[in-house]
Short mmCIF file of C-alpha atoms in Angstrom, two decimals:
data_model
loop_
_atom_site.label_atom_id
_atom_site.label_comp_id
_atom_site.label_asym_id
_atom_site.label_seq_id
_atom_site.Cartn_x
_atom_site.Cartn_y
_atom_site.Cartn_z
CA UNK R 1 36.90 167.94 179.62
CA UNK R 2 38.97 164.78 179.60
CA UNK R 3 42.61 165.50 178.94
CA UNK R 4 45.53 163.49 177.63
CA UNK R 5 48.49 164.16 179.90
CA UNK R 6 52.13 163.29 179.52
CA UNK R 7 54.62 161.90 181.98
CA UNK R 8 58.09 160.54 182.36
CA UNK R 9 57.40 156.98 181.29
CA UNK R 10 54.66 155.25 179.28
CA UNK R 11 52.73 152.44 180.93
CA UNK R 12 51.92 151.03 177.46
CA UNK R 13 55.05 151.59 175.44
CA UNK R 14 54.20 155.17 174.47
CA UNK R 15 56.66 157.37 172.69
CA UNK R 16 58.28 160.62 173.84
CA UNK R 17 57.40 160.05 177.48
CA UNK R 18 53.64 160.10 177.07
CA UNK R 19 51.67 158.08 179.58
CA UNK R 20 49.10 155.64 178.20
CA UNK R 21 46.96 153.14 180.03
CA UNK R 22 46.95 150.99 176.89
CA UNK R 23 47.74 151.10 173.21
CA UNK R 24 44.18 150.61 171.95
CA UNK R 25 40.80 151.15 173.53
CA UNK R 26 37.96 149.17 171.95
CA UNK R 27 34.51 150.54 172.70
CA UNK R 28 31.85 147.84 172.59
CA UNK R 29 31.73 144.27 173.88
CA UNK R 30 29.57 142.77 171.17
CA UNK R 31 30.91 140.24 168.70
CA UNK R 32 32.52 142.90 166.45
CA UNK R 33 34.32 144.66 169.29
CA UNK R 34 35.55 141.40 170.81
CA UNK R 35 36.64 140.11 167.40
CA UNK R 36 38.60 143.34 166.96
CA UNK R 37 40.30 142.89 170.33
CA UNK R 38 41.08 139.26 169.44
CA UNK R 39 42.52 140.31 166.06
CA UNK R 40 44.65 143.03 167.63
CA UNK R 41 46.21 140.64 170.14
CA UNK R 42 46.91 138.06 167.44
CA UNK R 43 48.37 140.57 164.97
CA UNK R 44 50.70 142.19 167.49
CA UNK R 45 51.45 140.13 170.59
CA UNK R 46 52.14 142.30 173.61
CA UNK R 47 49.90 145.12 172.42
CA UNK R 48 47.96 146.55 175.35
CA UNK R 49 44.23 146.40 174.57
CA UNK R 50 41.31 147.37 176.80
CA UNK R 51 37.69 146.71 175.81
CA UNK R 52 35.03 148.97 177.35
CA UNK R 53 31.52 147.52 177.50
CA UNK R 54 28.72 149.33 179.30
CA UNK R 55 26.76 146.16 180.12
CA UNK R 56 27.61 143.59 182.79
CA UNK R 57 28.68 141.03 180.19
CA UNK R 58 29.29 140.53 176.48
CA UNK R 59 26.79 140.27 173.63
CA UNK R 60 23.79 141.84 175.38
CA UNK R 61 22.39 143.63 172.32
CA UNK R 62 22.54 142.83 168.58
CA UNK R 63 24.90 139.87 169.03
CA UNK R 64 22.75 138.09 171.58
CA UNK R 65 19.35 139.02 170.15
CA UNK R 66 19.48 137.82 166.55
CA UNK R 67 18.28 134.61 164.93
CA UNK R 68 21.69 132.94 165.12
CA UNK R 69 22.05 132.45 161.36
CA UNK R 70 25.48 131.95 159.79
CA UNK R 71 24.70 133.73 156.52
CA UNK R 72 26.15 132.44 153.26
CA UNK R 73 26.55 135.82 151.54
CA UNK R 74 24.03 135.13 148.79
CA UNK R 75 22.17 138.45 149.14
CA UNK R 76 24.97 140.95 148.92
CA UNK R 77 26.35 143.01 146.05
CA UNK R 78 29.41 141.30 144.53
CA UNK R 79 32.62 142.99 145.65
CA UNK R 80 31.00 144.69 148.66
CA UNK R 81 32.29 144.25 152.20
CA UNK R 82 29.14 142.30 153.04
CA UNK R 83 29.62 139.87 150.17
CA UNK R 84 33.33 139.29 150.74
CA UNK R 85 33.23 139.21 154.53
CA UNK R 86 30.07 137.09 154.77
CA UNK R 87 31.38 134.39 152.43
CA UNK R 88 34.76 134.36 154.14
CA UNK R 89 33.28 134.81 157.59
CA UNK R 90 30.79 131.95 157.25
CA UNK R 91 33.57 129.47 156.56
CA UNK R 92 35.69 130.91 159.36
CA UNK R 93 32.78 130.92 161.81
CA UNK R 94 32.06 127.23 161.24
CA UNK R 95 35.77 126.45 161.74
CA UNK R 96 35.91 128.64 164.88
CA UNK R 97 32.85 126.97 166.38
CA UNK R 98 34.26 123.52 165.61
CA UNK R 99 37.64 124.30 167.15
CA UNK R 100 36.21 125.91 170.29
CA UNK R 101 33.23 123.71 170.95
CA UNK R 102 30.59 126.35 170.25
CA UNK R 103 27.18 124.87 169.35
CA UNK R 104 26.53 125.13 165.60
CA UNK R 105 25.04 123.27 162.64
CA UNK R 106 25.37 123.71 158.88
CA UNK R 107 21.76 123.19 157.88
CA UNK R 108 21.46 124.84 154.48
CA UNK R 109 18.51 127.07 153.70
CA UNK R 110 15.75 127.62 151.18
CA UNK R 111 14.87 130.98 149.66
CA UNK R 112 11.30 130.44 148.46
CA UNK R 113 9.24 132.33 145.87
CA UNK R 114 5.52 132.10 146.63
CA UNK R 115 4.23 134.48 143.91
CA UNK R 116 5.05 134.62 140.20
CA UNK R 117 6.20 138.25 140.54
CA UNK R 118 9.03 137.02 142.78
CA UNK R 119 10.48 134.60 140.20
CA UNK R 120 12.66 137.17 138.36
CA UNK R 121 14.07 138.36 141.72
CA UNK R 122 14.80 134.77 142.69
CA UNK R 123 16.71 134.24 139.44
CA UNK R 124 18.68 137.45 139.99
CA UNK R 125 19.49 136.29 143.51
CA UNK R 126 20.81 132.99 142.17
CA UNK R 127 23.08 134.86 139.75
CA UNK R 128 24.34 137.13 142.52
CA UNK R 129 25.08 134.20 144.79
CA UNK R 130 27.08 132.46 142.10
CA UNK R 131 29.03 135.66 141.44
CA UNK R 132 29.92 135.59 145.14
CA UNK R 133 31.22 132.03 144.77
CA UNK R 134 28.35 130.33 146.60
CA UNK R 135 27.07 126.93 145.41
CA UNK R 136 23.33 127.22 144.73
CA UNK R 137 20.76 124.71 143.55
CA UNK R 138 17.56 125.95 141.90
CA UNK R 139 14.45 123.96 142.87
CA UNK R 140 10.94 123.45 141.58
CA UNK R 141 7.86 122.91 143.79
CA UNK R 142 8.35 119.17 144.22
CA UNK R 143 12.03 119.56 145.06
CA UNK R 144 11.21 122.08 147.78
CA UNK R 145 9.37 119.40 149.74
CA UNK R 146 12.42 117.12 149.59
CA UNK R 147 14.14 119.60 151.90
CA UNK R 148 11.15 121.03 153.77
CA UNK R 149 8.01 118.85 153.48
CA UNK R 150 5.69 121.44 155.06
CA UNK R 151 6.90 124.41 152.96
CA UNK R 152 5.11 125.43 149.76
CA UNK R 153 6.33 127.61 146.91
CA UNK R 154 6.62 128.02 143.16
CA UNK R 155 10.41 127.81 143.11
CA UNK R 156 13.32 128.07 145.52
CA UNK R 157 17.06 128.29 145.90
CA UNK R 158 18.89 125.84 148.13
CA UNK R 159 22.00 127.38 149.70
CA UNK R 160 23.97 124.64 151.37
CA UNK R 161 26.57 126.77 153.19
CA UNK R 162 24.10 128.51 155.52
CA UNK R 163 24.02 127.39 159.15
CA UNK R 164 23.21 128.37 162.71
CA UNK R 165 25.26 128.91 165.83
CA UNK R 166 25.21 130.51 169.26
CA UNK R 167 26.75 133.93 168.55
CA UNK R 168 26.64 134.93 172.22
CA UNK R 169 28.82 131.90 172.99
CA UNK R 170 31.16 132.90 170.14
CA UNK R 171 31.47 136.39 171.64
CA UNK R 172 32.18 134.97 175.09
CA UNK R 173 34.89 132.73 173.67
CA UNK R 174 36.47 135.64 171.76
CA UNK R 175 36.56 137.58 175.04
CA UNK R 176 38.34 134.67 176.72
CA UNK R 177 40.87 134.32 173.91
CA UNK R 178 41.58 138.06 173.86
CA UNK R 179 41.99 138.08 177.64
CA UNK R 180 44.31 135.06 177.50
CA UNK R 181 46.47 137.07 175.07
CA UNK R 182 46.66 140.01 177.48
CA UNK R 183 43.62 142.14 176.63
CA UNK R 184 41.52 143.49 179.48
CA UNK R 185 37.71 143.38 179.19
CA UNK R 186 36.01 145.94 181.42
CA UNK R 187 32.28 145.44 181.82
CA UNK R 188 30.04 148.10 183.37
CA UNK R 189 32.17 150.78 181.68
CA UNK R 190 29.98 153.15 179.69
CA UNK R 191 31.81 155.84 177.72
CA UNK R 192 30.78 159.32 178.86
CA UNK R 193 33.35 161.59 177.16
CA UNK R 194 36.25 161.38 174.73
CA UNK R 195 39.09 163.85 174.28
CA UNK R 196 41.27 163.43 171.19
CA UNK R 197 44.54 165.26 170.73
CA UNK R 198 46.13 164.88 167.27
CA UNK R 199 49.65 163.54 167.60
CA UNK R 200 49.01 162.38 171.16
CA UNK R 201 46.05 160.00 171.27
CA UNK R 202 42.68 159.73 172.97
CA UNK R 203 41.42 159.89 176.53
CA UNK R 204 38.10 158.37 177.54
CA UNK R 205 36.14 159.12 180.68
CA UNK R 206 33.71 156.41 181.70
CA UNK R 207 30.43 157.00 183.52
CA UNK R 208 32.03 156.12 186.87
CA UNK R 209 34.58 158.93 186.43
CA UNK R 210 37.61 156.85 185.48
CA UNK R 211 39.91 158.17 182.75
CA UNK R 212 41.80 155.93 180.34
CA UNK R 213 44.41 157.13 177.86
CA UNK R 214 45.35 155.29 174.70
CA UNK R 215 47.19 155.77 171.46
CA UNK R 216 44.10 154.80 169.42
CA UNK R 217 40.41 153.98 169.76
CA UNK R 218 38.30 151.45 167.84
CA UNK R 219 34.61 152.32 168.00
CA UNK R 220 32.54 149.13 167.78
CA UNK R 221 29.62 150.46 169.81
CA UNK R 222 26.83 149.10 167.62
CA UNK R 223 23.59 150.87 168.49
CA UNK R 224 25.57 153.82 169.87
CA UNK R 225 28.42 153.95 167.32
CA UNK R 226 27.46 157.31 165.78
CA UNK R 227 27.19 158.90 169.22
CA UNK R 228 30.66 157.61 170.16
CA UNK R 229 32.06 158.95 166.88
CA UNK R 230 30.65 162.39 167.64
CA UNK R 231 32.08 162.27 171.18
CA UNK R 232 35.49 161.71 169.57
CA UNK R 233 35.07 164.84 167.48
CA UNK R 234 34.37 163.11 164.18
CA UNK R 235 31.39 163.81 161.94
CA UNK R 236 29.83 160.51 160.84
CA UNK R 237 28.00 160.69 157.50
CA UNK R 238 25.15 158.55 158.81
CA UNK R 239 22.93 158.36 161.89
CA UNK R 240 21.77 155.16 163.55
CA UNK R 241 18.01 154.77 163.17
CA UNK R 242 16.92 151.81 165.32
CA UNK R 243 14.48 149.22 163.99
CA UNK R 244 12.96 146.69 166.37
CA UNK R 245 12.83 143.15 165.03
CA UNK R 246 9.99 141.22 166.64
CA UNK R 247 10.18 137.44 166.79
CA UNK R 248 7.83 134.60 167.56
CA UNK R 249 8.65 130.94 168.10
CA UNK R 250 6.76 127.88 166.94
CA UNK R 251 5.13 125.95 169.76
CA UNK R 252 7.42 123.02 170.67
CA UNK R 253 4.92 120.46 169.42
CA UNK R 254 4.93 122.20 166.01
CA UNK R 255 8.68 122.70 165.67
CA UNK R 256 8.97 119.60 163.48
CA UNK R 257 7.30 121.58 160.68
CA UNK R 258 10.69 123.18 159.93
CA UNK R 259 13.89 121.21 159.41
CA UNK R 260 16.35 124.04 158.76
CA UNK R 261 16.07 127.62 157.47
CA UNK R 262 13.36 129.01 155.20
CA UNK R 263 13.38 132.56 153.81
CA UNK R 264 11.12 134.56 151.50
CA UNK R 265 12.53 136.35 148.45
CA UNK R 266 13.79 139.70 149.81
CA UNK R 267 12.81 143.10 148.48
CA UNK R 268 16.03 144.53 146.96
CA UNK R 269 15.07 148.06 148.08
CA UNK R 270 15.56 147.14 151.74
CA UNK R 271 18.33 145.54 153.82
CA UNK R 272 15.73 143.51 155.74
CA UNK R 273 15.21 139.88 154.73
CA UNK R 274 11.54 139.48 155.64
CA UNK R 275 9.81 137.11 158.04
CA UNK R 276 11.71 133.81 157.94
CA UNK R 277 11.88 130.48 159.77
CA UNK R 278 15.01 129.43 161.64
CA UNK R 279 15.61 126.17 163.49
CA UNK R 280 18.25 127.16 166.00
CA UNK R 281 20.96 125.08 167.62
CA UNK R 282 18.61 124.41 170.54
CA UNK R 283 15.94 122.94 168.24
CA UNK R 284 13.51 125.82 168.72
CA UNK R 285 12.11 127.39 165.55
CA UNK R 286 12.24 131.19 165.53
CA UNK R 287 9.83 133.06 163.29
CA UNK R 288 10.60 136.60 162.18
CA UNK R 289 11.68 139.24 162.48
CA UNK R 290 9.61 142.05 161.13
CA UNK R 291 11.16 145.54 161.21
CA UNK R 292 9.41 148.46 162.90
CA UNK R 293 10.83 151.82 164.02
CA UNK R 294 11.97 151.75 167.65
CA UNK R 295 11.51 154.69 170.02
CA UNK R 296 14.81 153.95 171.78
CA UNK R 297 18.09 152.46 170.66
CA UNK R 298 17.52 149.69 173.15
CA UNK R 299 13.75 149.67 172.65
CA UNK R 300 13.08 145.97 172.85
CA UNK R 301 9.37 146.43 173.43
CA UNK R 302 6.74 148.95 172.37
CA UNK R 303 6.60 150.55 175.82
CA UNK R 304 10.26 151.61 175.88
CA UNK R 305 10.76 155.27 175.03
CA UNK R 306 13.94 157.27 175.40
CA UNK R 307 12.79 160.81 174.74
CA UNK R 308 16.25 162.18 173.95
CA UNK R 309 17.15 159.34 171.59
CA UNK R 310 13.78 159.44 169.86
CA UNK R 311 14.05 163.21 169.43
CA UNK R 312 17.49 162.71 167.90
CA UNK R 313 16.08 160.17 165.45
CA UNK R 314 13.28 162.53 164.47
CA UNK R 315 15.71 165.44 164.08
CA UNK R 316 17.78 163.53 161.50
CA UNK R 317 16.60 164.53 158.00
CA UNK R 318 17.17 161.02 156.70
CA UNK R 319 14.47 159.67 159.01
CA UNK R 320 11.76 161.75 157.36
CA UNK R 321 13.05 160.98 153.89
CA UNK R 322 12.87 157.24 154.62
CA UNK R 323 9.31 157.67 155.86
CA UNK R 324 8.26 159.63 152.77
CA UNK R 325 9.90 157.18 150.38
CA UNK R 326 8.93 153.88 151.98
CA UNK R 327 5.79 154.57 154.02
CA UNK R 328 3.82 151.75 152.39
CA UNK R 329 6.46 149.17 153.31
CA UNK R 330 6.70 150.59 156.82
CA UNK R 331 2.94 150.58 157.28
CA UNK R 332 2.88 146.89 156.40
CA UNK R 333 5.56 146.14 158.99
CA UNK R 334 3.70 148.08 161.68
CA UNK R 335 0.47 146.28 160.77
CA UNK R 336 2.16 142.90 161.23
CA UNK R 337 3.58 144.13 164.53
CA UNK R 338 0.16 145.11 165.87
CA UNK R 339 -1.86 142.26 164.34
CA UNK R 340 -1.08 138.65 165.23
CA UNK R 341 -3.34 137.61 162.36
CA UNK R 342 -1.34 139.67 159.85
CA UNK R 343 1.96 138.28 161.16
CA UNK R 344 0.60 134.74 160.89
CA UNK R 345 -0.54 135.42 157.32
CA UNK R 346 3.05 136.40 156.40
CA UNK R 347 4.32 133.13 157.86
CA UNK R 348 1.62 131.08 156.12
CA UNK R 349 2.92 132.19 152.73
CA UNK R 350 5.83 129.84 153.39
CA UNK R 351 4.32 127.42 155.90
CA UNK R 352 0.58 127.03 155.23
CA UNK R 353 -0.06 124.73 158.21
CA UNK R 354 0.77 127.40 160.78
CA UNK R 355 -2.04 128.92 162.85
CA UNK R 356 -2.09 131.84 165.25
CA UNK R 357 -2.14 129.38 168.15
CA UNK R 358 1.15 127.86 166.95
CA UNK R 359 3.08 131.12 167.51
CA UNK R 360 4.56 132.08 170.87
CA UNK R 361 6.07 135.50 171.73
CA UNK R 362 9.87 135.55 171.69
CA UNK R 363 12.41 138.21 172.72
CA UNK R 364 12.89 141.04 170.23
CA UNK R 365 16.09 142.57 168.89
CA UNK R 366 16.98 146.03 167.64
CA UNK R 367 18.86 146.55 164.38
CA UNK R 368 21.35 149.43 164.35
CA UNK R 369 20.67 150.66 160.83
CA UNK R 370 22.77 153.54 159.54
CA UNK R 371 20.84 156.08 157.46
CA UNK R 372 22.40 158.86 155.38
CA UNK R 373 21.13 162.43 155.47
CA UNK R 374 19.32 161.94 152.15
CA UNK R 375 17.34 158.99 153.55
CA UNK R 376 19.44 156.25 151.95
CA UNK R 377 19.70 153.10 154.05
CA UNK R 378 23.41 152.26 154.19
CA UNK R 379 23.53 148.86 152.51
CA UNK R 380 27.13 147.84 153.18
CA UNK R 381 29.33 147.72 156.25
CA UNK R 382 30.59 151.26 156.87
CA UNK R 383 34.00 151.79 158.49
CA UNK R 384 35.53 155.28 158.71
CA UNK R 385 38.70 156.71 160.18
CA UNK R 386 39.81 159.87 161.93
CA UNK R 387 42.96 160.86 163.81
CA UNK R 388 43.65 158.03 166.28
CA UNK R 389 40.15 156.59 165.68
CA UNK R 390 38.46 153.90 163.60
CA UNK R 391 34.65 153.81 163.62
CA UNK R 392 32.41 150.90 162.64
CA UNK R 393 29.30 152.90 161.71
CA UNK R 394 27.13 150.25 160.06
CA UNK R 395 27.41 146.61 161.05
CA UNK R 396 23.98 145.00 161.23
CA UNK R 397 23.31 141.53 159.80
CA UNK R 398 25.39 139.72 158.54
CA UNK R 399 27.97 141.29 160.88
CA UNK R 400 27.87 138.39 163.35
CA UNK R 401 28.64 135.96 160.52
CA UNK R 402 31.35 138.29 159.19
CA UNK R 403 32.72 139.28 162.60
CA UNK R 404 36.11 137.58 162.25
CA UNK R 405 37.09 139.32 158.99
CA UNK R 406 35.49 142.58 160.19
CA UNK R 407 37.63 142.40 163.33
CA UNK R 408 40.78 141.91 161.26
CA UNK R 409 39.85 144.83 159.00
CA UNK R 410 39.31 147.17 161.94
CA UNK R 411 42.44 145.92 163.70
CA UNK R 412 44.50 146.43 160.54
CA UNK R 413 43.32 150.02 160.21
CA UNK R 414 44.07 150.72 163.87
CA UNK R 415 47.56 149.25 163.66
CA UNK R 416 48.41 151.19 160.51
CA UNK R 417 47.64 154.38 162.42
CA UNK R 418 49.81 153.62 165.48
#
């Protein structure tokens, strides 16, 4: 067992003679963890912060494997963390990218209804967006083609504040800024054990046997956040159930079919946004993702199986309750995963000119989706606290967009507990 020892003098300003290697340990070197480290160093200069990241560099998982969209906040329930942090975060992210030379573009996007049954949902979405303070223009069929000549639909919303950026580059810059302010970023440092002593702090043993002691821990471990919370002795209300998001890209000679971002009308029962079209900062057009259950938390292809992780997913009651409640939706996603023709048909609803030959395989991502015991998909960001610990337990999309305000929220909770 890792232990928190005491000594004659603190290496990190500890009280009552306790020895600490730092004030705060941040677990996870994705965009949320690095934003938290950045926020901590800005809020309290001189604070000793160490970030532990198991990979050899930052942003190797959700941050670096998404579609790069700066979300406007139009989808999210008014007053929720997602709504507030996405709207605020989008503006801050554009400003951050501008100030630090990170590639980005504010392109605007269309949310397109292609069937009459979707029109009431599109109207509700427009109302929700306006409640969140987002400027929205409602379009008819002819107006759609003014923005996207190759896209067809019955009606659409134009959301002008949506954009794209390189979130991996944002994460790398946050790491540099945090390090310049005194934080230490340790790559190749997987957390193996955590010992928490109320009134003292936490001690973490990494996979290479090193022990680090701190006054507090911020868990921003993404795909592994629930496991880290349990290592700390807390009992998270949700379990991460991984969903693989599979992407394609339009062939370069067909990329001109899409000018910006084009989305279908989402199903309000799910946090997934459906197969959409994204022209990235590099000019490539990404198509997807779908959402299929993954057999490993880092299961970026169908062949990857982690038996222990998959068994843990199957042992969680919420997994079976999701399957029973939403099997038809899930079957459709799996069908599109296995059938190129079915995937193409989903794209053709928005972009009729696309053929199977126009689609190229593209790297997949895995969404760390928190699921409650009763099978409810956690719809908002979920941040919990324990003695000396703050856990970010649900931060999928739009967490990259919202990463700056999320980082401040986590940092604020950590600092209040010191």
